[in-house]
Short mmCIF file of C-alpha atoms and ligand atoms in Angstrom, two decimals:
data_model
loop_
_atom_site.label_atom_id
_atom_site.label_comp_id
_atom_site.label_asym_id
_atom_site.label_seq_id
_atom_site.Cartn_x
_atom_site.Cartn_y
_atom_site.Cartn_z
CA MET A 2 6.10 -12.94 11.31
CA ILE A 3 7.31 -12.39 7.92
CA VAL A 4 5.64 -14.14 4.82
CA THR A 5 5.12 -13.55 1.23
CA THR A 6 2.15 -11.87 -0.36
CA LYS A 7 1.41 -14.57 -2.36
CA LYS A 8 0.60 -16.79 1.17
CA LEU A 9 -1.78 -13.83 2.08
CA PHE A 10 -3.18 -13.56 -1.08
CA GLU A 11 -3.95 -16.94 -0.96
CA ALA A 12 -6.02 -16.96 2.20
CA ALA A 13 -7.60 -13.58 1.04
CA TYR A 14 -8.37 -14.17 -2.41
CA GLY A 15 -12.37 -13.42 -3.25
CA LYS A 16 -13.24 -12.56 0.23
CA TYR A 17 -11.25 -9.49 1.45
CA ALA A 18 -8.10 -7.48 0.70
CA ILE A 19 -5.04 -7.01 2.64
CA GLY A 20 -3.87 -3.61 3.94
CA ALA A 21 -0.37 -2.62 2.36
CA TYR A 22 1.01 0.74 4.33
CA ASN A 23 3.61 2.79 3.77
CA ILE A 24 6.49 3.50 6.47
CA ASN A 25 9.15 5.90 6.88
CA ASN A 26 9.85 6.09 10.33
CA VAL A 27 9.29 4.09 13.63
CA GLU A 28 6.20 5.84 15.15
CA GLN A 29 4.20 4.79 12.02
CA THR A 30 5.90 1.62 12.42
CA MET A 31 5.00 0.86 15.73
CA GLY A 32 1.34 2.37 15.15
CA LEU A 33 1.10 0.05 12.35
CA PHE A 34 1.82 -3.39 14.26
CA ARG A 35 -0.34 -1.98 17.23
CA GLY A 36 -3.44 -1.62 14.59
CA CYS A 37 -3.02 -4.77 13.07
CA VAL A 38 -2.34 -7.10 15.89
CA GLU A 39 -5.17 -5.61 18.09
CA SER A 40 -7.55 -6.11 14.98
CA GLU A 41 -6.24 -9.42 14.49
CA ALA A 42 -5.45 -8.38 10.49
CA PRO A 43 -2.83 -9.56 8.57
CA PHE A 44 -0.92 -6.87 6.55
CA ILE A 45 1.61 -5.69 4.30
CA ILE A 46 4.41 -3.41 5.16
CA GLN A 47 5.35 -0.89 2.14
CA ILE A 48 8.49 0.60 1.50
CA SER A 49 8.94 2.98 -1.15
CA LYS A 50 12.60 4.35 -2.53
CA GLY A 51 11.99 7.75 -0.84
CA ALA A 52 11.16 5.68 2.43
CA ARG A 53 14.61 4.02 1.58
CA SER A 54 16.61 6.98 1.73
CA TYR A 55 14.50 9.18 4.19
CA THR A 56 16.78 7.85 7.01
CA ASN A 57 18.78 4.58 5.43
CA LYS A 58 17.21 1.47 4.24
CA LEU A 59 19.17 -0.23 6.85
CA VAL A 60 17.10 2.15 9.88
CA LEU A 61 13.98 0.97 8.57
CA GLU A 62 14.85 -2.97 8.10
CA SER A 63 15.89 -2.64 11.79
CA ILE A 64 12.93 -0.95 12.89
CA ILE A 65 10.65 -3.69 11.33
CA ARG A 66 13.18 -6.51 12.74
CA SER A 67 12.79 -5.10 16.47
CA VAL A 68 9.13 -3.93 15.86
CA ASP A 69 8.19 -7.35 15.17
CA GLU A 70 10.07 -8.88 18.06
CA ILE A 71 7.41 -6.29 20.17
CA PHE A 72 4.48 -7.95 18.58
CA PRO A 73 5.29 -11.66 18.11
CA ASP A 74 1.44 -12.18 16.56
CA ALA A 75 1.92 -10.17 13.78
CA ILE A 76 1.60 -11.47 10.14
CA PHE A 77 2.99 -9.70 7.69
CA ALA A 78 4.72 -9.15 4.34
CA VAL A 79 7.80 -6.76 3.89
CA HIS A 80 7.34 -5.00 0.38
CA LEU A 81 8.87 -2.74 -1.57
CA ASP A 82 6.28 0.10 -3.28
CA HIS A 83 6.82 1.41 -6.91
CA GLY A 84 10.46 -0.31 -7.61
CA ASP A 85 12.85 0.65 -10.25
CA GLU A 86 14.81 -2.28 -11.69
CA LYS A 87 17.67 -1.41 -9.55
CA THR A 88 16.11 -1.13 -6.59
CA CYS A 89 14.05 -4.27 -6.80
CA TYR A 90 17.40 -6.11 -7.31
CA ASP A 91 18.37 -4.32 -4.40
CA CYS A 92 16.07 -5.39 -2.24
CA ILE A 93 16.00 -9.18 -3.95
CA GLU A 94 19.68 -9.20 -2.73
CA SER A 95 18.95 -8.01 0.66
CA GLY A 96 17.07 -10.95 2.01
CA PHE A 97 14.73 -8.81 3.54
CA TYR A 98 12.01 -8.63 1.56
CA SER A 99 9.30 -11.26 1.12
CA SER A 100 7.83 -9.00 -2.24
CA VAL A 101 8.82 -6.38 -4.73
CA MET A 102 7.15 -4.57 -7.09
CA ILE A 103 8.51 -3.38 -10.36
CA ASP A 104 6.81 -0.42 -11.78
CA ALA A 105 7.75 -0.15 -15.39
CA SER A 106 3.91 1.09 -16.34
CA HIS A 107 5.35 4.31 -17.74
CA GLU A 108 7.10 2.18 -20.55
CA SER A 109 5.51 0.72 -23.82
CA PHE A 110 3.93 -2.32 -23.58
CA GLU A 111 6.64 -4.76 -24.43
CA GLU A 112 9.29 -2.71 -22.55
CA ASN A 113 6.99 -3.25 -19.64
CA ILE A 114 6.97 -6.80 -19.91
CA ALA A 115 10.72 -7.38 -20.77
CA ILE A 116 11.48 -5.24 -17.47
CA THR A 117 8.94 -7.36 -15.47
CA LYS A 118 10.02 -10.45 -17.00
CA ARG A 119 14.01 -9.97 -15.93
CA VAL A 120 12.70 -8.91 -12.26
CA VAL A 121 10.17 -12.11 -11.79
CA ASP A 122 13.04 -14.29 -12.83
CA ALA A 123 15.54 -12.90 -10.30
CA ALA A 124 13.05 -12.79 -7.64
CA HIS A 125 11.72 -16.35 -8.06
CA ALA A 126 15.08 -17.74 -7.81
CA LYS A 127 14.98 -16.50 -4.29
CA GLY A 128 11.56 -17.22 -3.15
CA ILE A 129 10.52 -13.57 -3.50
CA VAL A 130 6.97 -12.90 -4.86
CA VAL A 131 6.67 -9.83 -7.54
CA GLU A 132 3.87 -7.54 -8.37
CA ALA A 133 3.97 -5.18 -11.38
CA GLU A 134 1.66 -2.41 -12.82
CA LEU A 135 -0.22 -2.30 -16.24
CA GLY A 136 -2.05 0.94 -16.85
CA GLN A 137 -1.45 4.27 -15.62
CA LEU A 138 -2.92 5.87 -12.38
CA GLY A 139 -3.06 9.56 -12.48
CA GLY A 140 -1.43 11.61 -9.61
CA VAL A 141 2.32 11.98 -8.65
CA GLU A 142 4.75 9.01 -7.81
CA GLU A 143 8.19 9.55 -6.93
CA HIS A 144 9.58 8.83 -10.27
CA VAL A 145 6.76 9.90 -12.37
CA SER A 146 4.08 12.73 -12.68
CA VAL A 147 0.77 11.65 -14.66
CA LYS A 148 -1.79 14.37 -15.22
CA GLU A 149 -5.57 12.97 -14.47
CA SER A 150 -6.10 13.39 -18.42
CA ASP A 151 -3.19 10.99 -19.10
CA ALA A 152 -4.23 8.40 -16.71
CA LYS A 153 -4.82 5.31 -19.12
CA LEU A 154 -6.98 2.38 -17.46
CA THR A 155 -5.39 -0.92 -17.97
CA ASP A 156 -6.58 -3.07 -20.78
CA PRO A 157 -8.41 -6.47 -19.68
CA ASP A 158 -7.04 -8.33 -22.62
CA GLN A 159 -3.43 -6.60 -22.07
CA ALA A 160 -3.33 -7.62 -18.41
CA LYS A 161 -3.81 -11.50 -19.14
CA GLU A 162 -1.18 -11.08 -22.00
CA PHE A 163 1.13 -9.26 -19.48
CA VAL A 164 0.53 -11.98 -16.81
CA ASP A 165 0.99 -14.93 -18.98
CA ARG A 166 4.01 -13.34 -20.32
CA THR A 167 5.89 -12.32 -17.42
CA GLY A 168 4.73 -15.05 -14.81
CA VAL A 169 4.45 -11.95 -12.15
CA ASP A 170 2.24 -12.80 -8.81
CA SER A 171 0.22 -10.32 -8.79
CA LEU A 172 -1.12 -7.08 -10.99
CA ALA A 173 -1.86 -3.62 -9.92
CA CYS A 174 -4.31 -2.01 -12.44
CA ALA A 175 -5.48 1.20 -13.02
CA ILE A 176 -9.33 1.42 -12.66
CA GLY A 177 -9.74 4.91 -11.69
CA THR A 178 -7.84 5.89 -8.56
CA SER A 179 -4.91 8.16 -8.38
CA HIS A 180 -2.02 8.76 -6.20
CA GLY A 181 -2.22 11.29 -3.32
CA ALA A 182 -5.24 13.31 -1.69
CA PHE A 183 -6.79 14.80 -4.98
CA LYS A 184 -8.50 12.07 -6.85
CA PHE A 185 -11.79 12.37 -9.09
CA SER A 186 -11.86 16.07 -10.11
CA GLY A 187 -15.15 15.34 -11.06
CA THR A 188 -17.74 12.66 -10.91
CA GLN A 189 -15.49 9.81 -11.56
CA GLY A 190 -15.22 6.78 -9.12
CA LEU A 191 -13.91 3.19 -9.57
CA ARG A 192 -14.36 1.18 -12.55
CA PHE A 193 -15.95 -1.87 -11.38
CA ASP A 194 -17.10 -2.76 -14.98
CA VAL A 195 -13.12 -2.60 -16.21
CA LEU A 196 -12.03 -4.59 -12.67
CA SER A 197 -14.93 -7.18 -13.66
CA GLU A 198 -13.39 -7.66 -17.04
CA ILE A 199 -9.67 -8.01 -15.77
CA GLN A 200 -11.06 -11.30 -13.38
CA LYS A 201 -13.00 -12.57 -16.27
CA ARG A 202 -9.59 -13.09 -18.19
CA LEU A 203 -7.30 -13.74 -15.31
CA PRO A 204 -9.80 -15.92 -12.73
CA GLY A 205 -8.21 -16.49 -9.13
CA PHE A 206 -5.14 -14.03 -9.70
CA PRO A 207 -4.54 -11.29 -7.28
CA LEU A 208 -4.90 -8.03 -8.53
CA VAL A 209 -4.35 -4.63 -6.89
CA MET A 210 -5.44 -1.35 -6.37
CA HIS A 211 -3.26 1.39 -5.77
CA GLY A 212 -4.16 4.92 -5.00
CA SER A 213 -6.53 3.69 -2.65
CA SER A 214 -6.83 6.09 0.45
CA SER A 215 -10.22 7.70 1.44
CA VAL A 216 -9.16 11.29 1.98
CA PRO A 217 -11.76 11.57 4.86
CA GLN A 218 -13.54 14.87 4.96
CA GLU A 219 -13.68 15.29 8.53
CA GLU A 220 -9.75 14.73 8.87
CA VAL A 221 -9.46 17.27 5.79
CA GLU A 222 -11.43 19.46 7.99
CA ARG A 223 -9.36 19.39 11.12
CA ILE A 224 -6.42 19.90 9.56
CA ASN A 225 -7.61 23.11 7.60
CA LYS A 226 -9.31 24.52 10.96
CA ALA A 227 -5.72 23.65 12.45
CA GLY A 228 -3.88 26.25 10.07
CA GLY A 229 -3.72 23.84 7.10
CA ASN A 230 -4.48 24.60 3.62
CA ILE A 231 -5.47 21.57 1.73
CA LEU A 232 -8.23 22.54 -0.59
CA GLY A 233 -10.56 20.21 -2.83
CA ALA A 234 -8.88 16.93 -1.47
CA LYS A 235 -11.28 13.84 -2.39
CA GLY A 236 -10.68 10.06 -1.99
CA VAL A 237 -11.88 6.35 -2.70
CA ASP A 238 -15.10 5.35 -1.07
CA ASP A 239 -13.59 2.82 1.12
CA ARG A 240 -17.22 0.97 1.74
CA GLN A 241 -16.30 -0.09 -1.93
CA PHE A 242 -13.35 -1.76 -0.91
CA LYS A 243 -15.45 -5.33 -0.15
CA HIS A 244 -16.64 -5.21 -3.37
CA ALA A 245 -13.61 -5.02 -4.81
CA ALA A 246 -12.17 -7.75 -3.23
CA GLU A 247 -14.89 -9.91 -4.52
CA LEU A 248 -13.71 -9.09 -7.95
CA GLY A 249 -9.91 -10.60 -7.22
CA VAL A 250 -8.36 -7.31 -5.33
CA THR A 251 -6.19 -8.85 -2.71
CA LYS A 252 -4.20 -6.10 -1.80
CA ILE A 253 -5.32 -2.19 -1.30
CA ASN A 254 -2.37 0.45 -1.03
CA ILE A 255 -3.00 3.41 1.41
CA ASP A 256 -0.70 6.14 2.41
CA THR A 257 -1.80 9.43 1.84
CA ASP A 258 -4.67 8.79 4.62
CA GLY A 259 -1.73 7.80 6.93
CA ARG A 260 -0.46 11.20 6.30
CA LEU A 261 -3.07 13.15 7.00
CA VAL A 262 -3.55 11.12 10.24
CA TRP A 263 -0.05 12.66 11.23
CA THR A 264 -0.83 16.01 10.01
CA ARG A 265 -3.90 16.33 12.02
CA VAL A 266 -2.41 15.31 15.41
CA HIS A 267 0.64 17.26 14.95
CA ARG A 268 -1.13 20.66 13.99
CA GLU A 269 -3.73 20.06 16.65
CA TYR A 270 -1.42 19.40 19.36
CA PHE A 271 0.72 22.19 18.81
CA ILE A 272 -1.87 24.57 18.53
CA ALA A 273 -3.26 23.32 22.21
CA HIS A 274 0.42 23.23 23.55
CA PRO A 275 2.02 26.05 22.30
CA GLU A 276 4.42 25.86 24.80
CA ASN A 277 5.50 22.31 23.89
CA PHE A 278 8.91 21.52 22.44
CA ASP A 279 9.17 17.89 23.34
CA LEU A 280 8.74 15.68 20.35
CA ARG A 281 7.79 12.44 22.47
CA PRO A 282 4.03 13.77 23.75
CA PRO A 283 2.66 14.18 19.48
CA GLY A 284 4.64 11.16 18.63
CA THR A 285 3.00 9.27 21.71
CA ALA A 286 -0.25 10.74 20.88
CA PHE A 287 0.16 9.73 17.17
CA MET A 288 1.19 6.23 17.40
CA ALA A 289 -2.13 5.81 19.11
CA GLU A 290 -4.48 7.68 16.60
CA TYR A 291 -2.48 5.84 13.71
CA ALA A 292 -3.38 2.39 15.30
CA LYS A 293 -6.66 3.40 15.69
CA PHE A 294 -6.92 4.30 11.93
CA ILE A 295 -5.25 0.86 10.74
CA ALA A 296 -7.52 -1.17 12.83
CA ASP A 297 -10.20 0.92 11.65
CA LYS A 298 -9.24 0.18 8.07
CA ASN A 299 -8.54 -3.18 8.49
CA GLN A 300 -12.49 -3.41 9.30
CA LYS A 301 -13.26 -1.62 6.29
CA LEU A 302 -11.02 -4.18 4.20
CA GLY A 303 -12.53 -7.10 5.77
CA SER A 304 -8.79 -8.25 7.00
CA ALA A 305 -10.09 -7.46 10.49
CA GLY A 306 -10.51 -10.81 12.67
CA GLN A 307 -8.53 -13.16 9.85
CA ILE A 308 -5.13 -13.94 11.60
CA PRO A 309 -6.40 -17.07 13.07
CA ASP A 310 -7.48 -18.49 9.74
CA VAL A 311 -4.28 -17.37 8.26
CA ARG A 312 -2.52 -18.80 10.35
CA LYS A 313 -4.35 -22.09 10.00
CA PHE A 314 -3.45 -21.43 6.54
CA LEU A 315 -0.07 -21.19 6.68
CA LYS A 316 0.78 -24.62 8.23
O1 G3H B 12 2.31 5.90 -4.14
C1 G3H B 12 3.63 6.56 -3.22
C2 G3H B 12 3.21 5.87 -2.29
O2 G3H B 12 2.34 6.98 -1.61
C3 G3H B 12 4.72 6.38 -1.28
O3 G3H B 12 5.08 8.04 -1.45
O4 G3H B 12 7.06 7.98 -2.77
O5 G3H B 12 6.61 9.74 -1.42
O6 G3H B 12 7.07 7.39 -0.21
P1 G3H B 12 6.35 8.29 -1.28
P1 13P B 13 -2.92 6.73 -2.09
O1 13P B 13 -2.03 7.91 -2.11
O2 13P B 13 -4.22 6.95 -2.34
O3 13P B 13 -2.74 6.58 -0.15
O4 13P B 13 -1.98 5.59 -2.55
C1 13P B 13 -0.91 5.06 -1.83
C2 13P B 13 -0.07 4.24 -2.92
O5 13P B 13 -0.89 3.54 -4.28
C3 13P B 13 1.24 3.45 -2.36
O6 13P B 13 1.79 2.68 -3.55
ZN1 ZN B 14 0.77 3.35 -5.37
#
């Protein structure tokens, strides 16, 4: 069942965070639904601009519709990840997305407000909710690449002004994370001090943490042992998710960790089966491993086991 992120956030606020997982193909979608239904967790499917053009945006929509029929107990939102203004309007018009992210965080404060407000007005007219971003994460995204030294943490006073002036439904804040597998070049970590100041100014308002993959070291080691060359990768400590949730984080974005699962499964599979040229055996192994990975993440987020409660909440 597709619901808005707003509904999920109302149920989760202050108690746990909802996992927001990026998908690109049918194997990831199957594993995602299986992992969330088995762990009884509500979830958010994230679709990036790159994912929409990897095959075709319509292909992803039909995959999600079909997989939803296979798993009728699933409760989830369909969300555009890091949208520009044009893509947001396309998703709003499509009638399929329940939530969009407008990411104008690379613009000036005033321009970010103006763009976000236009998207909020268009989305709300159709009952669709909007996430925006203030501050800048380090790392690489589709249309922006930010050096760690240029990343800007969210200013708590600006966060309050931004939310008041745009009417946005949730806010992605830069609190020390970055996208990709190479976070924290030194001893940095999550800036709970900044997060807590934002929550003080925006009590009860849902906050979003991007760049939250934990880049498990054993996963990286297995990939490297199977011929990979991912050196110096480091992620967020996922034991900190629950504290972030207490401070108002209701959505935690995870993409890189899923890519690592895909890489490890396929590298190890082809080393163990050099004679194989059928795509289905590694695909089958990946779906099972991905489901396990998702169920485990949902435990760490605190969203596992929440479906019965969310169902009551939605009535
Ligand atoms: O933050 C970006 C997400 O990890 C999606 O990545 O734009 O390569 O699909 P992508
Ligand atoms: P990771 O690269 O840490 O998985 O972050 C994903 C993300 O923020 C998607 O919007
Ligand atoms: Zn992101």
